[in-house]
Amino acid sequence: MKNNSLSINKLLEEFSEFVADADIKSARILSNISVAIFKKRMEMNMSQKAFAEYMDVSQSMISKWESGTYNFTIDTLIRICSKLDLNFDVRIGKSEITPFRNFISNQWSIQGSIGSKNIPERVIA
């Protein structure tokens, strides 16, 4: 029987050809923001509807915020963080993130199942 499965390494290499490192960083940051907002809403024990009223926005806006794809403005982030008593910190400097392509080519090659392999928990260096 012929094995048609790609190695995880090859699959991720193929994927990385179509996704810029900047897009990967952006997605990670948006995801972190969304998770922070969601966690805060859960800590406050609020539904999206109640949270929307508290934040003075629509429920659909809360859904967008928590989706991980909403492109926040800095002004919006500052307002959200202020209202939720969250820290908003921007650091601009030399990147400490390992480019995705380098990570893929340097870290591991996995054939077939990944269940028994030691896979790094984080892509960020």
mmCIF file with all atom_site columns, C-alpha atoms in Angstrom:
data_model
loop_
_atom_site.group_PDB
_atom_site.id
_atom_site.type_symbol
_atom_site.label_atom_id
_atom_site.label_alt_id
_atom_site.label_comp_id
_atom_site.label_asym_id
_atom_site.label_entity_id
_atom_site.label_seq_id
_atom_site.pdbx_PDB_ins_code
_atom_site.Cartn_x
_atom_site.Cartn_y
_atom_site.Cartn_z
_atom_site.occupancy
_atom_site.B_iso_or_equiv
_atom_site.pdbx_formal_charge
_atom_site.auth_seq_id
_atom_site.auth_comp_id
_atom_site.auth_asym_id
_atom_site.auth_atom_id
_atom_site.pdbx_PDB_model_num
ATOM 1   C CA . MET A 1 1   ? 0.000   0.000  0.000  1.00 0.00 ? 1   MET A CA 1
ATOM 2   C CA . LYS A 1 2   ? 1.419   3.361  -1.037 1.00 0.00 ? 2   LYS A CA 1
ATOM 3   C CA . ASN A 1 3   ? 1.815   5.984  1.706  1.00 0.00 ? 3   ASN A CA 1
ATOM 4   C CA . ASN A 1 4   ? 0.455   9.284  0.380  1.00 0.00 ? 4   ASN A CA 1
ATOM 5   C CA . SER A 1 5   ? 0.930   11.225 3.606  1.00 0.00 ? 5   SER A CA 1
ATOM 6   C CA . LEU A 1 6   ? 3.202   14.240 3.635  1.00 0.00 ? 6   LEU A CA 1
ATOM 7   C CA . SER A 1 7   ? 5.613   14.797 6.453  1.00 0.00 ? 7   SER A CA 1
ATOM 8   C CA . ILE A 1 8   ? 4.572   17.576 8.806  1.00 0.00 ? 8   ILE A CA 1
ATOM 9   C CA . ASN A 1 9   ? 7.812   19.309 7.857  1.00 0.00 ? 9   ASN A CA 1
ATOM 10  C CA . LYS A 1 10  ? 6.963   19.229 4.149  1.00 0.00 ? 10  LYS A CA 1
ATOM 11  C CA . LEU A 1 11  ? 3.385   20.289 4.771  1.00 0.00 ? 11  LEU A CA 1
ATOM 12  C CA . LEU A 1 12  ? 4.471   23.286 6.842  1.00 0.00 ? 12  LEU A CA 1
ATOM 13  C CA . GLU A 1 13  ? 7.125   24.209 4.294  1.00 0.00 ? 13  GLU A CA 1
ATOM 14  C CA . GLU A 1 14  ? 4.445   24.211 1.596  1.00 0.00 ? 14  GLU A CA 1
ATOM 15  C CA . PHE A 1 15  ? 2.166   26.314 3.773  1.00 0.00 ? 15  PHE A CA 1
ATOM 16  C CA . SER A 1 16  ? 4.901   28.813 4.652  1.00 0.00 ? 16  SER A CA 1
ATOM 17  C CA . GLU A 1 17  ? 5.535   29.542 0.969  1.00 0.00 ? 17  GLU A CA 1
ATOM 18  C CA . PHE A 1 18  ? 2.142   31.248 0.834  1.00 0.00 ? 18  PHE A CA 1
ATOM 19  C CA . VAL A 1 19  ? 2.166   33.006 4.203  1.00 0.00 ? 19  VAL A CA 1
ATOM 20  C CA . ALA A 1 20  ? 4.533   35.859 4.995  1.00 0.00 ? 20  ALA A CA 1
ATOM 21  C CA . ASP A 1 21  ? 6.299   35.932 8.355  1.00 0.00 ? 21  ASP A CA 1
ATOM 22  C CA . ALA A 1 22  ? 4.585   39.280 9.033  1.00 0.00 ? 22  ALA A CA 1
ATOM 23  C CA . ASP A 1 23  ? 1.183   37.635 8.521  1.00 0.00 ? 23  ASP A CA 1
ATOM 24  C CA . ILE A 1 24  ? 2.079   34.900 10.986 1.00 0.00 ? 24  ILE A CA 1
ATOM 25  C CA . LYS A 1 25  ? 3.168   37.487 13.569 1.00 0.00 ? 25  LYS A CA 1
ATOM 26  C CA . SER A 1 26  ? -0.004  39.497 12.999 1.00 0.00 ? 26  SER A CA 1
ATOM 27  C CA . ALA A 1 27  ? -2.202  36.428 13.449 1.00 0.00 ? 27  ALA A CA 1
ATOM 28  C CA . ARG A 1 28  ? -0.396  35.538 16.672 1.00 0.00 ? 28  ARG A CA 1
ATOM 29  C CA . ILE A 1 29  ? -0.839  39.043 18.086 1.00 0.00 ? 29  ILE A CA 1
ATOM 30  C CA . LEU A 1 30  ? -4.521  39.212 17.103 1.00 0.00 ? 30  LEU A CA 1
ATOM 31  C CA . SER A 1 31  ? -5.058  35.810 18.678 1.00 0.00 ? 31  SER A CA 1
ATOM 32  C CA . ASN A 1 32  ? -3.404  36.929 21.930 1.00 0.00 ? 32  ASN A CA 1
ATOM 33  C CA . ILE A 1 33  ? -5.595  40.047 22.058 1.00 0.00 ? 33  ILE A CA 1
ATOM 34  C CA . SER A 1 34  ? -8.754  38.044 21.388 1.00 0.00 ? 34  SER A CA 1
ATOM 35  C CA . VAL A 1 35  ? -7.893  35.507 24.067 1.00 0.00 ? 35  VAL A CA 1
ATOM 36  C CA . ALA A 1 36  ? -7.208  38.275 26.610 1.00 0.00 ? 36  ALA A CA 1
ATOM 37  C CA . ILE A 1 37  ? -10.602 39.863 25.917 1.00 0.00 ? 37  ILE A CA 1
ATOM 38  C CA . PHE A 1 38  ? -12.368 36.495 26.067 1.00 0.00 ? 38  PHE A CA 1
ATOM 39  C CA . LYS A 1 39  ? -10.632 35.561 29.349 1.00 0.00 ? 39  LYS A CA 1
ATOM 40  C CA . LYS A 1 40  ? -11.578 38.895 30.891 1.00 0.00 ? 40  LYS A CA 1
ATOM 41  C CA . ARG A 1 41  ? -15.210 38.415 29.837 1.00 0.00 ? 41  ARG A CA 1
ATOM 42  C CA . MET A 1 42  ? -15.184 34.939 31.396 1.00 0.00 ? 42  MET A CA 1
ATOM 43  C CA . GLU A 1 43  ? -13.623 36.312 34.615 1.00 0.00 ? 43  GLU A CA 1
ATOM 44  C CA . MET A 1 44  ? -16.439 38.865 34.723 1.00 0.00 ? 44  MET A CA 1
ATOM 45  C CA . ASN A 1 45  ? -18.918 35.995 34.200 1.00 0.00 ? 45  ASN A CA 1
ATOM 46  C CA . MET A 1 46  ? -20.666 37.872 31.391 1.00 0.00 ? 46  MET A CA 1
ATOM 47  C CA . SER A 1 47  ? -22.403 36.739 28.244 1.00 0.00 ? 47  SER A CA 1
ATOM 48  C CA . GLN A 1 48  ? -21.383 38.429 25.014 1.00 0.00 ? 48  GLN A CA 1
ATOM 49  C CA . LYS A 1 49  ? -24.585 40.464 25.211 1.00 0.00 ? 49  LYS A CA 1
ATOM 50  C CA . ALA A 1 50  ? -23.934 41.695 28.773 1.00 0.00 ? 50  ALA A CA 1
ATOM 51  C CA . PHE A 1 51  ? -20.282 42.332 27.953 1.00 0.00 ? 51  PHE A CA 1
ATOM 52  C CA . ALA A 1 52  ? -21.289 44.333 24.869 1.00 0.00 ? 52  ALA A CA 1
ATOM 53  C CA . GLU A 1 53  ? -23.520 46.532 27.027 1.00 0.00 ? 53  GLU A CA 1
ATOM 54  C CA . TYR A 1 54  ? -20.683 46.979 29.532 1.00 0.00 ? 54  TYR A CA 1
ATOM 55  C CA . MET A 1 55  ? -18.246 47.891 26.743 1.00 0.00 ? 55  MET A CA 1
ATOM 56  C CA . ASP A 1 56  ? -20.836 50.105 25.000 1.00 0.00 ? 56  ASP A CA 1
ATOM 57  C CA . VAL A 1 57  ? -20.563 48.237 21.694 1.00 0.00 ? 57  VAL A CA 1
ATOM 58  C CA . SER A 1 58  ? -22.761 45.756 19.831 1.00 0.00 ? 58  SER A CA 1
ATOM 59  C CA . GLN A 1 59  ? -22.762 42.037 20.563 1.00 0.00 ? 59  GLN A CA 1
ATOM 60  C CA . SER A 1 60  ? -21.554 41.447 17.012 1.00 0.00 ? 60  SER A CA 1
ATOM 61  C CA . MET A 1 61  ? -18.514 43.632 17.762 1.00 0.00 ? 61  MET A CA 1
ATOM 62  C CA . ILE A 1 62  ? -17.675 41.481 20.797 1.00 0.00 ? 62  ILE A CA 1
ATOM 63  C CA . SER A 1 63  ? -17.944 38.427 18.557 1.00 0.00 ? 63  SER A CA 1
ATOM 64  C CA . LYS A 1 64  ? -15.536 40.046 16.076 1.00 0.00 ? 64  LYS A CA 1
ATOM 65  C CA . TRP A 1 65  ? -13.103 40.956 18.875 1.00 0.00 ? 65  TRP A CA 1
ATOM 66  C CA . GLU A 1 66  ? -13.102 37.392 20.160 1.00 0.00 ? 66  GLU A CA 1
ATOM 67  C CA . SER A 1 67  ? -12.798 35.825 16.699 1.00 0.00 ? 67  SER A CA 1
ATOM 68  C CA . GLY A 1 68  ? -9.062  36.467 16.413 1.00 0.00 ? 68  GLY A CA 1
ATOM 69  C CA . THR A 1 69  ? -9.443  38.137 13.033 1.00 0.00 ? 69  THR A CA 1
ATOM 70  C CA . TYR A 1 70  ? -10.615 41.654 13.930 1.00 0.00 ? 70  TYR A CA 1
ATOM 71  C CA . ASN A 1 71  ? -8.009  44.292 13.025 1.00 0.00 ? 71  ASN A CA 1
ATOM 72  C CA . PHE A 1 72  ? -7.969  46.577 16.075 1.00 0.00 ? 72  PHE A CA 1
ATOM 73  C CA . THR A 1 73  ? -6.835  50.187 15.918 1.00 0.00 ? 73  THR A CA 1
ATOM 74  C CA . ILE A 1 74  ? -4.476  51.347 18.637 1.00 0.00 ? 74  ILE A CA 1
ATOM 75  C CA . ASP A 1 75  ? -7.187  53.722 19.861 1.00 0.00 ? 75  ASP A CA 1
ATOM 76  C CA . THR A 1 76  ? -9.662  50.844 20.185 1.00 0.00 ? 76  THR A CA 1
ATOM 77  C CA . LEU A 1 77  ? -7.122  48.700 22.027 1.00 0.00 ? 77  LEU A CA 1
ATOM 78  C CA . ILE A 1 78  ? -6.380  51.498 24.478 1.00 0.00 ? 78  ILE A CA 1
ATOM 79  C CA . ARG A 1 79  ? -10.101 51.986 25.168 1.00 0.00 ? 79  ARG A CA 1
ATOM 80  C CA . ILE A 1 80  ? -10.679 48.257 25.645 1.00 0.00 ? 80  ILE A CA 1
ATOM 81  C CA . CYS A 1 81  ? -7.688  47.845 27.945 1.00 0.00 ? 81  CYS A CA 1
ATOM 82  C CA . SER A 1 82  ? -8.606  50.920 29.962 1.00 0.00 ? 82  SER A CA 1
ATOM 83  C CA . LYS A 1 83  ? -12.184 49.727 30.461 1.00 0.00 ? 83  LYS A CA 1
ATOM 84  C CA . LEU A 1 84  ? -11.043 46.206 31.389 1.00 0.00 ? 84  LEU A CA 1
ATOM 85  C CA . ASP A 1 85  ? -8.082  47.293 33.534 1.00 0.00 ? 85  ASP A CA 1
ATOM 86  C CA . LEU A 1 86  ? -5.662  45.466 31.250 1.00 0.00 ? 86  LEU A CA 1
ATOM 87  C CA . ASN A 1 87  ? -2.112  46.528 30.441 1.00 0.00 ? 87  ASN A CA 1
ATOM 88  C CA . PHE A 1 88  ? -1.480  47.658 26.867 1.00 0.00 ? 88  PHE A CA 1
ATOM 89  C CA . ASP A 1 89  ? 2.209   47.456 26.045 1.00 0.00 ? 89  ASP A CA 1
ATOM 90  C CA . VAL A 1 90  ? 3.793   47.948 22.629 1.00 0.00 ? 90  VAL A CA 1
ATOM 91  C CA . ARG A 1 91  ? 7.436   47.080 22.131 1.00 0.00 ? 91  ARG A CA 1
ATOM 92  C CA . ILE A 1 92  ? 9.211   48.023 18.959 1.00 0.00 ? 92  ILE A CA 1
ATOM 93  C CA . GLY A 1 93  ? 12.704  46.733 18.446 1.00 0.00 ? 93  GLY A CA 1
ATOM 94  C CA . LYS A 1 94  ? 14.648  43.879 16.990 1.00 0.00 ? 94  LYS A CA 1
ATOM 95  C CA . SER A 1 95  ? 12.483  40.844 16.397 1.00 0.00 ? 95  SER A CA 1
ATOM 96  C CA . GLU A 1 96  ? 13.035  37.901 18.701 1.00 0.00 ? 96  GLU A CA 1
ATOM 97  C CA . ILE A 1 97  ? 10.680  35.678 16.747 1.00 0.00 ? 97  ILE A CA 1
ATOM 98  C CA . THR A 1 98  ? 12.224  32.886 14.748 1.00 0.00 ? 98  THR A CA 1
ATOM 99  C CA . PRO A 1 99  ? 11.023  33.217 11.159 1.00 0.00 ? 99  PRO A CA 1
ATOM 100 C CA . PHE A 1 100 ? 8.553   30.431 10.429 1.00 0.00 ? 100 PHE A CA 1
ATOM 101 C CA . ARG A 1 101 ? 10.528  29.125 7.481  1.00 0.00 ? 101 ARG A CA 1
ATOM 102 C CA . ASN A 1 102 ? 13.716  28.848 9.562  1.00 0.00 ? 102 ASN A CA 1
ATOM 103 C CA . PHE A 1 103 ? 11.842  27.087 12.337 1.00 0.00 ? 103 PHE A CA 1
ATOM 104 C CA . ILE A 1 104 ? 10.455  24.527 9.928  1.00 0.00 ? 104 ILE A CA 1
ATOM 105 C CA . SER A 1 105 ? 13.753  23.825 8.224  1.00 0.00 ? 105 SER A CA 1
ATOM 106 C CA . ASN A 1 106 ? 15.838  23.718 11.420 1.00 0.00 ? 106 ASN A CA 1
ATOM 107 C CA . GLN A 1 107 ? 13.653  22.135 14.091 1.00 0.00 ? 107 GLN A CA 1
ATOM 108 C CA . TRP A 1 108 ? 12.229  18.792 13.109 1.00 0.00 ? 108 TRP A CA 1
ATOM 109 C CA . SER A 1 109 ? 11.055  16.469 10.419 1.00 0.00 ? 109 SER A CA 1
ATOM 110 C CA . ILE A 1 110 ? 8.156   14.197 11.195 1.00 0.00 ? 110 ILE A CA 1
ATOM 111 C CA . GLN A 1 111 ? 6.782   11.440 9.011  1.00 0.00 ? 111 GLN A CA 1
ATOM 112 C CA . GLY A 1 112 ? 3.232   10.177 9.472  1.00 0.00 ? 112 GLY A CA 1
ATOM 113 C CA . SER A 1 113 ? 1.836   10.345 12.987 1.00 0.00 ? 113 SER A CA 1
ATOM 114 C CA . ILE A 1 114 ? 3.021   13.039 15.378 1.00 0.00 ? 114 ILE A CA 1
ATOM 115 C CA . GLY A 1 115 ? 1.737   11.331 18.508 1.00 0.00 ? 115 GLY A CA 1
ATOM 116 C CA . SER A 1 116 ? 5.045   9.939  19.733 1.00 0.00 ? 116 SER A CA 1
ATOM 117 C CA . LYS A 1 117 ? 7.334   12.771 18.657 1.00 0.00 ? 117 LYS A CA 1
ATOM 118 C CA . ASN A 1 118 ? 8.653   15.577 20.851 1.00 0.00 ? 118 ASN A CA 1
ATOM 119 C CA . ILE A 1 119 ? 7.187   18.644 19.256 1.00 0.00 ? 119 ILE A CA 1
ATOM 120 C CA . PRO A 1 120 ? 8.153   22.065 20.573 1.00 0.00 ? 120 PRO A CA 1
ATOM 121 C CA . GLU A 1 121 ? 5.322   23.775 22.427 1.00 0.00 ? 121 GLU A CA 1
ATOM 122 C CA . ARG A 1 122 ? 6.129   27.162 20.928 1.00 0.00 ? 122 ARG A CA 1
ATOM 123 C CA . VAL A 1 123 ? 7.311   28.456 17.598 1.00 0.00 ? 123 VAL A CA 1
ATOM 124 C CA . ILE A 1 124 ? 8.536   31.684 19.162 1.00 0.00 ? 124 ILE A CA 1
ATOM 125 C CA . ALA A 1 125 ? 12.195  31.754 20.126 1.00 0.00 ? 125 ALA A CA 1
#
